Short mmCIF file of C-alpha atoms and ligand atoms in Angstrom, two decimals:
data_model
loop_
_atom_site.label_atom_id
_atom_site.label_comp_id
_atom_site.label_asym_id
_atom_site.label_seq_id
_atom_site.Cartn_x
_atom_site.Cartn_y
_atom_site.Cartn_z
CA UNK A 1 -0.64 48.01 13.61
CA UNK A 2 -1.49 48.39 9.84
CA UNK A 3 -4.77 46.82 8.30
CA UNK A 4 -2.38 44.78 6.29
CA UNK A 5 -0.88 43.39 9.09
CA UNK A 6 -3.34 40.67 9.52
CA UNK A 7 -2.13 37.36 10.32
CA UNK A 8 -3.74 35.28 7.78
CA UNK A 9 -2.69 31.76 9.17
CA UNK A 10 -5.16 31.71 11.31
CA UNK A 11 -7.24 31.70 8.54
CA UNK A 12 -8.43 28.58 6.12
CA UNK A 13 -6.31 27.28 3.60
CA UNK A 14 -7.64 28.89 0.14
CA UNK A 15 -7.22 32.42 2.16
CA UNK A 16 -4.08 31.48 2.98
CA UNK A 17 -2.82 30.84 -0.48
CA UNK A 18 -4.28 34.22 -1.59
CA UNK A 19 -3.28 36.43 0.89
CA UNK A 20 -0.22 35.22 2.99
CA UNK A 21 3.34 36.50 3.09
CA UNK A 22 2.59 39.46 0.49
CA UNK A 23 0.49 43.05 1.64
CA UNK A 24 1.37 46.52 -0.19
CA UNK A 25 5.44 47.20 -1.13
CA UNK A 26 6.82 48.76 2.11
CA UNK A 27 8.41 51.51 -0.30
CA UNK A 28 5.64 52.31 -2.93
CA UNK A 29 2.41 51.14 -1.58
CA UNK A 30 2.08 48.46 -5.24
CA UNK A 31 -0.39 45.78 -3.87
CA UNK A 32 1.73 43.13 -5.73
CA UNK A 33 5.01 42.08 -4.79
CA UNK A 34 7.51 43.64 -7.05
CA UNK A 35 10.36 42.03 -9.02
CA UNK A 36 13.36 42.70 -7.18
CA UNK A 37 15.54 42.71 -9.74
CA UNK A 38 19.02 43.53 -7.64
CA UNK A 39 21.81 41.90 -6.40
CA UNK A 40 22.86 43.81 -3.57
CA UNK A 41 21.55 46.45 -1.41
CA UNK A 42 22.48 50.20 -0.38
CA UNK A 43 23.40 51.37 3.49
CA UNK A 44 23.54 54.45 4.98
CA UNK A 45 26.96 54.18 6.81
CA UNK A 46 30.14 51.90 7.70
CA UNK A 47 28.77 51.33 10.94
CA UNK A 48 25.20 50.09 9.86
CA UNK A 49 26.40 48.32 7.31
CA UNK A 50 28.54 46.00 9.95
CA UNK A 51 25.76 45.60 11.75
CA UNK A 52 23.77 44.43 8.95
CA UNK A 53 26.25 41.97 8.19
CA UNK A 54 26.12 40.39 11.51
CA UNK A 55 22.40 39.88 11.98
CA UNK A 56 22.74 39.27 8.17
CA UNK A 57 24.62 36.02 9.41
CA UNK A 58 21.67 35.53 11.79
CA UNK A 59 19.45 34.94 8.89
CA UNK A 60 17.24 37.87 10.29
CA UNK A 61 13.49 38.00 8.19
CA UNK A 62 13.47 40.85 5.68
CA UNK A 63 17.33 41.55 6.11
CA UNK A 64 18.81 41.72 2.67
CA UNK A 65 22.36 42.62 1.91
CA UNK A 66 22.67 40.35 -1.38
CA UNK A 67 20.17 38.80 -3.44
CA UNK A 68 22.34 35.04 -3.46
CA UNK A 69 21.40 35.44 0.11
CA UNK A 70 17.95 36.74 0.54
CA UNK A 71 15.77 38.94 -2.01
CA UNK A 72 12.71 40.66 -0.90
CA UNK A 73 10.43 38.96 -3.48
CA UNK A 74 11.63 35.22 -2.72
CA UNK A 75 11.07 36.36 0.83
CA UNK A 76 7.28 36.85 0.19
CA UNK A 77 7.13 33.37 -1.57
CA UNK A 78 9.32 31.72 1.38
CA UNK A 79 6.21 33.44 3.56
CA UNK A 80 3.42 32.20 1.88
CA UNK A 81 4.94 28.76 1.93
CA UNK A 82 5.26 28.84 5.28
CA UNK A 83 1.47 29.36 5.71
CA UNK A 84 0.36 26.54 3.60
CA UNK A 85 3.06 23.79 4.38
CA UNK A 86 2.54 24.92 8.43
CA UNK A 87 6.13 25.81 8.85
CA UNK A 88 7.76 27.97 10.99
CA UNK A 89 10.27 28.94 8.33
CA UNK A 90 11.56 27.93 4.26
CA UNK A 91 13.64 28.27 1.58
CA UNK A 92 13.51 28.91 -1.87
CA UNK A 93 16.00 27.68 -4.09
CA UNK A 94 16.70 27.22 -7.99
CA UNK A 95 14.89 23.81 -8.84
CA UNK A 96 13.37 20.76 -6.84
CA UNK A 97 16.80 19.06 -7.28
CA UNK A 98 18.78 22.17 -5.00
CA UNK A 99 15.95 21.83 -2.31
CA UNK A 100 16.73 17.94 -1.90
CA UNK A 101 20.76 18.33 -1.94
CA UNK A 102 20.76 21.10 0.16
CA UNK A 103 18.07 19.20 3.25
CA UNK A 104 20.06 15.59 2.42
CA UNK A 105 23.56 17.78 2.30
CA UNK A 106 23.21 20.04 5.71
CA UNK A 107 21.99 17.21 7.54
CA UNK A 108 24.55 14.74 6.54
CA UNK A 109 28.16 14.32 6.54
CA UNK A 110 31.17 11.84 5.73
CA UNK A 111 30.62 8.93 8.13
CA UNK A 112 26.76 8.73 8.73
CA UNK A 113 24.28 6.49 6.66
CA UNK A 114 20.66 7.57 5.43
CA UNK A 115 17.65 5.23 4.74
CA UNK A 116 15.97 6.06 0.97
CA UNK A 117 12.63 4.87 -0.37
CA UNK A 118 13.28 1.98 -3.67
CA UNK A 119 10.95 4.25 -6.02
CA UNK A 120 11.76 8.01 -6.19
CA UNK A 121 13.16 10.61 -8.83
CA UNK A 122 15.15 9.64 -11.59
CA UNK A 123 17.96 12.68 -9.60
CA UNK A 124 17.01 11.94 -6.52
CA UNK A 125 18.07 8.03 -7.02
CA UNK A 126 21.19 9.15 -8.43
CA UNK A 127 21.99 11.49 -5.32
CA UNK A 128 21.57 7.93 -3.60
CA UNK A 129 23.49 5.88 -5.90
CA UNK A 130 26.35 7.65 -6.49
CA UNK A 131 26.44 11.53 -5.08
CA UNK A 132 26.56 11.08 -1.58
CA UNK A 133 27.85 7.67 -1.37
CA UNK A 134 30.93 9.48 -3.34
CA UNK A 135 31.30 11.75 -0.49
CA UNK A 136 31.27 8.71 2.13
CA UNK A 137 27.61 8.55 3.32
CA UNK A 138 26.38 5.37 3.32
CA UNK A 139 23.04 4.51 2.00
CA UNK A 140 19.95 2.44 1.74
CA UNK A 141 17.14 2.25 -0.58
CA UNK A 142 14.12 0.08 0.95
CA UNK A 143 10.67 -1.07 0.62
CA UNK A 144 9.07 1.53 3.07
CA UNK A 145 5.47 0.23 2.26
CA UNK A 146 6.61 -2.20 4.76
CA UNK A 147 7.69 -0.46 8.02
CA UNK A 148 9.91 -3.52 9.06
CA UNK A 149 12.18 -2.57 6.38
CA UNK A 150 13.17 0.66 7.84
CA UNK A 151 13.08 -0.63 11.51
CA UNK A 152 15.97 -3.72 10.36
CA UNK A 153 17.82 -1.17 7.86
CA UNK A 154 18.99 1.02 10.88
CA UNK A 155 22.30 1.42 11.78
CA UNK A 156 24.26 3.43 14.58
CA UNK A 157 25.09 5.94 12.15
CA UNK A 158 21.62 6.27 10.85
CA UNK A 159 20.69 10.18 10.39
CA UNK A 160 18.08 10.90 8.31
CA UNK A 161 15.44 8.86 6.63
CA UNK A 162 14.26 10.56 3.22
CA UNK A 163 10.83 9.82 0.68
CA UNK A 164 8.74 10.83 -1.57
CA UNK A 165 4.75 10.62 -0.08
CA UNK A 166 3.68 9.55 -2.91
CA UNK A 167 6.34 8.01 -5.16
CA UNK A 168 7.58 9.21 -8.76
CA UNK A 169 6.27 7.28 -10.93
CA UNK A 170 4.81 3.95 -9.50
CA UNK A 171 2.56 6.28 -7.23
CA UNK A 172 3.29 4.07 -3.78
CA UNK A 173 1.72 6.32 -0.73
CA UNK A 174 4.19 6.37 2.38
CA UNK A 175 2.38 5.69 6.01
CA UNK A 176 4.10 8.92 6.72
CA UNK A 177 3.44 8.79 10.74
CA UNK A 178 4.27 5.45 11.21
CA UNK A 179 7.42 6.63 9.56
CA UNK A 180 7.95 9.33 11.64
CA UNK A 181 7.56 7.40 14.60
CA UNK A 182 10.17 4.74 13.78
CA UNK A 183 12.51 7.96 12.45
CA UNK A 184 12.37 10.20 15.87
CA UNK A 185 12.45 6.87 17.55
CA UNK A 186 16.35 6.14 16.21
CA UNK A 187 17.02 9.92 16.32
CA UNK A 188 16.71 10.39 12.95
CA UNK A 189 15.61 13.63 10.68
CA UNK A 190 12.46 12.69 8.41
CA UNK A 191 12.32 14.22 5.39
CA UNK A 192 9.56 13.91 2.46
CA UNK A 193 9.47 15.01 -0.75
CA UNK A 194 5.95 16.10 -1.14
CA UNK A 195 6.11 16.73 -5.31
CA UNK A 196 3.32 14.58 -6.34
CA UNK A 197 0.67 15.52 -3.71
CA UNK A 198 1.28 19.60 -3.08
CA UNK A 199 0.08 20.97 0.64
CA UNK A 200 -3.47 21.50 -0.78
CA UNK A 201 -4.02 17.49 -1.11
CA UNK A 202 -1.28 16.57 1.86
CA UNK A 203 0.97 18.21 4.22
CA UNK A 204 3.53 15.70 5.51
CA UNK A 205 4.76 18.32 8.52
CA UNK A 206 1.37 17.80 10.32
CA UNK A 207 1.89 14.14 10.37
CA UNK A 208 5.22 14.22 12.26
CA UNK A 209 7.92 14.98 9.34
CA UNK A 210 10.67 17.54 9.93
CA UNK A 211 11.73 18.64 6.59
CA UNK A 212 9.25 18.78 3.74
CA UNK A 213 11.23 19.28 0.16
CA UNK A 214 8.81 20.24 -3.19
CA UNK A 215 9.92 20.26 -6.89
CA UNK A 216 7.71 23.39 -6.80
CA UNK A 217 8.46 23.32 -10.39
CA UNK A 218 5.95 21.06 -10.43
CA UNK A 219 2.03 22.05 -8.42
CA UNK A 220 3.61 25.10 -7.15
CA UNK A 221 4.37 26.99 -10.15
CA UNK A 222 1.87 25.23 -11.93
CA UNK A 223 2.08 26.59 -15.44
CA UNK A 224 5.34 25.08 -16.49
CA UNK A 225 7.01 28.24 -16.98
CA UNK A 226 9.57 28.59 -14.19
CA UNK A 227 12.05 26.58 -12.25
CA UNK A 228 11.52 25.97 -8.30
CA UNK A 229 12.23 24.41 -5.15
CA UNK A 230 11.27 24.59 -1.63
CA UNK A 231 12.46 23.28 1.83
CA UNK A 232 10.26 24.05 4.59
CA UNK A 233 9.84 22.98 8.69
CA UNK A 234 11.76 24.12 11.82
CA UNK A 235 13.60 27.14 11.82
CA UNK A 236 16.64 25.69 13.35
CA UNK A 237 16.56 23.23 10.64
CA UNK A 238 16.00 25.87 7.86
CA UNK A 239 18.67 27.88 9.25
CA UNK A 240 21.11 25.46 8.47
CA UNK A 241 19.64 24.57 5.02
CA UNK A 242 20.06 28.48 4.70
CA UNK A 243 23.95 28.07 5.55
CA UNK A 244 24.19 25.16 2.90
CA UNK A 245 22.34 26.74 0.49
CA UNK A 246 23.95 30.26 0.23
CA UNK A 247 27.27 28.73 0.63
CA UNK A 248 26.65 26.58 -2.29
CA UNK A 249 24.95 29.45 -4.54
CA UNK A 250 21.05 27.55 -4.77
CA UNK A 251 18.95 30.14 -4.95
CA UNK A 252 16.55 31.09 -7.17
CA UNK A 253 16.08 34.28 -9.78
CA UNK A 254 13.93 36.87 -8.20
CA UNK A 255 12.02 36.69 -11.66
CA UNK A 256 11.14 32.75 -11.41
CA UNK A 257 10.25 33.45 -7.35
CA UNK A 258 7.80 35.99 -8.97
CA UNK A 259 6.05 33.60 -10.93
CA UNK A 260 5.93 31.15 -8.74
CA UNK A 261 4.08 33.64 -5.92
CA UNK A 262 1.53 34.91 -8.41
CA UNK A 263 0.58 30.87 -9.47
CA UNK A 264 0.65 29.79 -5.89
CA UNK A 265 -2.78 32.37 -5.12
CA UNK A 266 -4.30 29.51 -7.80
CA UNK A 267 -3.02 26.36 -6.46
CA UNK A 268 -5.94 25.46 -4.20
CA UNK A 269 -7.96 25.81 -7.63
CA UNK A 270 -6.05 24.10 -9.66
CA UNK A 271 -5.73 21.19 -7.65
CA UNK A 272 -9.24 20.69 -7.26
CA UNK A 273 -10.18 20.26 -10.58
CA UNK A 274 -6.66 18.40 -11.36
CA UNK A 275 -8.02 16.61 -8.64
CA UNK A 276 -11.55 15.82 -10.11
CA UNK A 277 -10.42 15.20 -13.36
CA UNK A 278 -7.74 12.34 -12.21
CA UNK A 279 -10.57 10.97 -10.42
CA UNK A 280 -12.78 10.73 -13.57
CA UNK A 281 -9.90 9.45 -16.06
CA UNK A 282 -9.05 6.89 -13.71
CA UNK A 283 -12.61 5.47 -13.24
CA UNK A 284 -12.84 5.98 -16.83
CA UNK A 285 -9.67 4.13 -18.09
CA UNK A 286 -10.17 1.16 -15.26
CA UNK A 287 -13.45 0.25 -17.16
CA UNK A 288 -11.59 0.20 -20.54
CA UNK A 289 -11.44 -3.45 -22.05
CA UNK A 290 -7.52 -2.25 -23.03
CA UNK A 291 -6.52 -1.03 -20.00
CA UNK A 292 -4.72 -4.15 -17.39
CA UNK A 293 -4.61 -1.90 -14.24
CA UNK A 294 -5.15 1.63 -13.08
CA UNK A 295 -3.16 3.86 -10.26
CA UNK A 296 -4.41 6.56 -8.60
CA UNK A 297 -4.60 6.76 -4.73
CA UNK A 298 -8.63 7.67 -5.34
CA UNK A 299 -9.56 4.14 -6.58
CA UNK A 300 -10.39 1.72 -4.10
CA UNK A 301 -8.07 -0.71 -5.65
CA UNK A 302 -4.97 1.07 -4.87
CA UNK A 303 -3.30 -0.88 -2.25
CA UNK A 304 -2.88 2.29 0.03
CA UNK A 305 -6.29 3.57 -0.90
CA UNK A 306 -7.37 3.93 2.97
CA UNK A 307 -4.41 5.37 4.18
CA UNK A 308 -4.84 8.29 1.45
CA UNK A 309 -8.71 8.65 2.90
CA UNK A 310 -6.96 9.66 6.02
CA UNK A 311 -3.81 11.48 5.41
CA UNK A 312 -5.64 13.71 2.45
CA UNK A 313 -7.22 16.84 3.08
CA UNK A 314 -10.65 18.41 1.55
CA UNK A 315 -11.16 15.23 -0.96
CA UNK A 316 -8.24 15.68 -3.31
CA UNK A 317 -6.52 12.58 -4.49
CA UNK A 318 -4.31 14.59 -6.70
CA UNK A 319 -3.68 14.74 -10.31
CA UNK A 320 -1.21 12.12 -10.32
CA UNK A 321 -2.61 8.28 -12.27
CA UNK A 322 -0.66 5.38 -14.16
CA UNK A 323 -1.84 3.45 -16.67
CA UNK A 324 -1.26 0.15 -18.06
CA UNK A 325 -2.34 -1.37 -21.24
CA UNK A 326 -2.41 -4.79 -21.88
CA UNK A 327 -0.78 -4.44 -25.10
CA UNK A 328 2.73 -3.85 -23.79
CA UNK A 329 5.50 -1.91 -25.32
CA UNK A 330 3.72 -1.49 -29.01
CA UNK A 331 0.59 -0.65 -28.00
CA UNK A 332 1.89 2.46 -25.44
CA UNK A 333 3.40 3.80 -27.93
CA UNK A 334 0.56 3.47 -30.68
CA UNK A 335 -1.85 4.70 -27.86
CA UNK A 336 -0.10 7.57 -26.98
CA UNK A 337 1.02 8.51 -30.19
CA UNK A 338 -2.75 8.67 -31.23
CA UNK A 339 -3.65 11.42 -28.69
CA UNK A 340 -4.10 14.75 -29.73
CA UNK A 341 -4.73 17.21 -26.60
CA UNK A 342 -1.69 16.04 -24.11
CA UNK A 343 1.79 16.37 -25.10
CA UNK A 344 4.33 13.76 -24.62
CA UNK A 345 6.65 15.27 -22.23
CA UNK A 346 8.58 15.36 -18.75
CA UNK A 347 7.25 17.02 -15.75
CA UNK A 348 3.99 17.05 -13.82
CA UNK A 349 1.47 19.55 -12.34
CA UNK A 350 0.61 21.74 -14.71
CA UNK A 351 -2.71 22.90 -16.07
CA UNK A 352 -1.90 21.23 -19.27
CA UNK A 353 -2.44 17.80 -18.69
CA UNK A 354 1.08 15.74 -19.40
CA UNK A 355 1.34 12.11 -20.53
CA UNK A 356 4.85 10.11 -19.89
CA UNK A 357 5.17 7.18 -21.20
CA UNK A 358 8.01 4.34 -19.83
CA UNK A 359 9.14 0.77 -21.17
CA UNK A 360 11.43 1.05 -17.82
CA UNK A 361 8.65 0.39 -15.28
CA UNK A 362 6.50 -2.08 -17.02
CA UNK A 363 5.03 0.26 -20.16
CA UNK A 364 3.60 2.29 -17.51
CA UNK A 365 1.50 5.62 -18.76
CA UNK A 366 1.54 8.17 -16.00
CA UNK A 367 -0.56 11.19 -16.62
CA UNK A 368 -0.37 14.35 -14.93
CA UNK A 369 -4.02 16.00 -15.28
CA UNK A 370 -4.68 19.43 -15.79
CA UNK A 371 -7.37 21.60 -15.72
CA UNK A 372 -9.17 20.82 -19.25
CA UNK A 373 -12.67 20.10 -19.68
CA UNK A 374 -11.93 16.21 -18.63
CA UNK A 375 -15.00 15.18 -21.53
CA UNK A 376 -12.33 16.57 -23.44
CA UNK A 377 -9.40 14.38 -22.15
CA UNK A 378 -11.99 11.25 -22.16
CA UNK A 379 -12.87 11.77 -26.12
CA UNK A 380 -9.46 12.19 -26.91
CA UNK A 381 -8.13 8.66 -24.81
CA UNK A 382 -11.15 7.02 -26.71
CA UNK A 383 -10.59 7.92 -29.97
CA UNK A 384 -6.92 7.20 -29.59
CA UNK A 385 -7.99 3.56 -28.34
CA UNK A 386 -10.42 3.44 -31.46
CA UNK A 387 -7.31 4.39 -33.68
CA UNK A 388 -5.47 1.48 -31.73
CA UNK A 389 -7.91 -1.26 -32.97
C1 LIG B 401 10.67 16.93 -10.75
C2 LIG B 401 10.93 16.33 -9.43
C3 LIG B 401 12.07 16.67 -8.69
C4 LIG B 401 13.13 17.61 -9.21
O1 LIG B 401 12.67 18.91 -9.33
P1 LIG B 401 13.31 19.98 -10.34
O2 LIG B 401 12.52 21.20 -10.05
O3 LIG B 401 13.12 19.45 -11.73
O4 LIG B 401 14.73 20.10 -9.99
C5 LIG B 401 12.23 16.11 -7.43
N1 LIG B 401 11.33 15.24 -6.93
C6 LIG B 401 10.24 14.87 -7.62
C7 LIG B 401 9.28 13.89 -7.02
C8 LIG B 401 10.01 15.39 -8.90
O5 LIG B 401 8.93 15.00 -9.59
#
């Protein structure tokens, strides 16, 4: 037993983010995970190498044969996922979108039928729409705000039922045990795409789901400088997303796992003060003569406001709000054109904050907030309304 062989998820969650799934390289003693640049891996002889390949197919921890498969520095990051999402096992793959086709894909085939939340991801609806239904799965996109509407969408064939906790973009918060009730009680997978929220402001497998999927893209990575997606819960289910997702060549560059481990130690940190600084801007922009409504889970007038109070951990509410002006179409544009700190762009949870605006869903603004000094963010959304006059 080696001093670095402390289990750390018995520990609290900030710990946990620092120190879980990583300890000093087995080979040189370097405290931080190295890039393992490779794509395969030496043996000694014919006969090891055989049996390599069988536990290989076993999907035996720190077994690595070739890097599509498993790579020592994704391992560390599938680790310290593990430890924050409460999961017995995960996967890294490429992008958000791989971790969602690869939980819908190995738990569904030709013949069965899967119930979808009505507001998700612009991919993710598509995936719905057309992907799978291509492939002869039947689906269904409901209403899940009201649980009746996944109860009378069941079928025989029903096998999984799949959403995003708090929806992209209209912000809707899922009763996520109620849902997992009605799921397990039809024998059905759950599986929630936890994006918007992160595991330091929800974590959807304590409240009964079996599959949680992340753009980590997104809070994960954080600094909007590398490409990620996870899949974590059961091993027995994360063994077969495994199969999928090597089979289908998903996984991610040891380089962009890197980057993603090193931000994760911060996302506790970030999240807090994304967190507090949502919190503010919304307050701020729902007493604004311009603005029509505000929403952000933290207000008390969002319609699932109480429900957040009790699935949320440590205070956070996220960094997730949508605004709408009363002006309509012109005056988004004119508003958001006349800001000078957040870019107009795609993409969410970085420490920059991000403003995207969309005619689509009623002019809606929906800002991703970052770390900035939020006085900051406040004098530049009033002088921008000044400029709007
Ligand atoms: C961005 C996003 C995705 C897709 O993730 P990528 O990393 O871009 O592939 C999936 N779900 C939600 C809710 C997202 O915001």
């Amino acid at each position: 037993m080696s001093r670095y062989d402390t289990d750390y998820r018995r520990m609290r969650f900030n710990t946990r983010a620092v120190k879980s799934g990583e300890g000093p390289d087995p080979v040189t003693r370097a405290m931080n995970t190295p890039i393992y640049e490779t794509s395969t891996f030496g043996y000694e002889t014919a006969e090891q190498y055989d049996e390599m390949l069988e536990r290989g197919a076993q999907w035996e921890p720190d077994l690595y044969i070739y890097s599509r498969t498993t790579n020592p520095t994704t391992n560390a990051l599938e680790k310290k996922v593990c430890a924050l999402e409460n999961a017995e096992d995960a996967v890294i793959t490429a992008c958000g979108m791989a971790a969602i086709s690869n939980a819908l894909l190995s738990n569904l085939n030709a013949g069965d039928h899967v119930i979808c939340s009505d507001d998700t991801f612009m991919c993710t609806s598509s995936m719905f729409a057309d992907i799978l239904p291509s492939k002869g799965i039947e689906t269904s996109r409901v209403e899940v705000l009201e649980l009746e509407n996944i109860e009378k969408a069941m079928r025989p064939n029903t096998k999984v039922v799949y959403l995003e906790a708090l929806s992209n973009p209209q912000l809707k918060l899922s009763d996520i045990p109620a849902i997992a009730e009605i799921a397990h009680a039809h024998g059905c997978l759950f599986i929630v795409d936890n994006t918007f929220l992160s595991p330091c402001v929800m974590r959807p497998l304590d409240w009964g789901a079996d599959l949680v999927v992340h753009s980590g893209t997104k809070y994960y990575v954080g600094h909007g400088d590398a490409l990620c997606g996870i899949v974590a819960g059961r091993r027995e289910d994360i063994n077969r997303v495994r199969y999928y997702y090597d089979n289908l060549g998903s996984h991610i560059s040891p380089y962009d796992a890197w980057l993603a481990l090193r931000s994760v130690r911060t996302m506790p940190l970030r999240l807090k003060q994304q967190s507090e600084n949502a919190m503010a801007l919304a307050k701020w922009f729902e007493a604004r003569p311009e603005v029509d409504f505000v929403t952000y889970p933290g207000l008390e007038s969002h319609p699932q406001h109480k429900l957040a109070e009790k699935l949320f951990v440590n205070g956070n509410f996220g960094g997730m709000l949508c605004v709408h002006l009363k002006g309509g179409y012109e005056e988004m544009c004119r508003f958001c054109d006349a800001t000078t700190i957040p870019p107009i762009a795609t993409s969410l949870g970085d420490v920059v904050t991000l403003m995207f605006p969309k005619k689509a869903y009623n002019n809606l603004i929906r800002i991703s907030c970052g770390c900035e000094d939020v006085n900051d963010l406040i004098e530049d959304f009033e002088q921008a309304f000044e400029k709007c006059r």
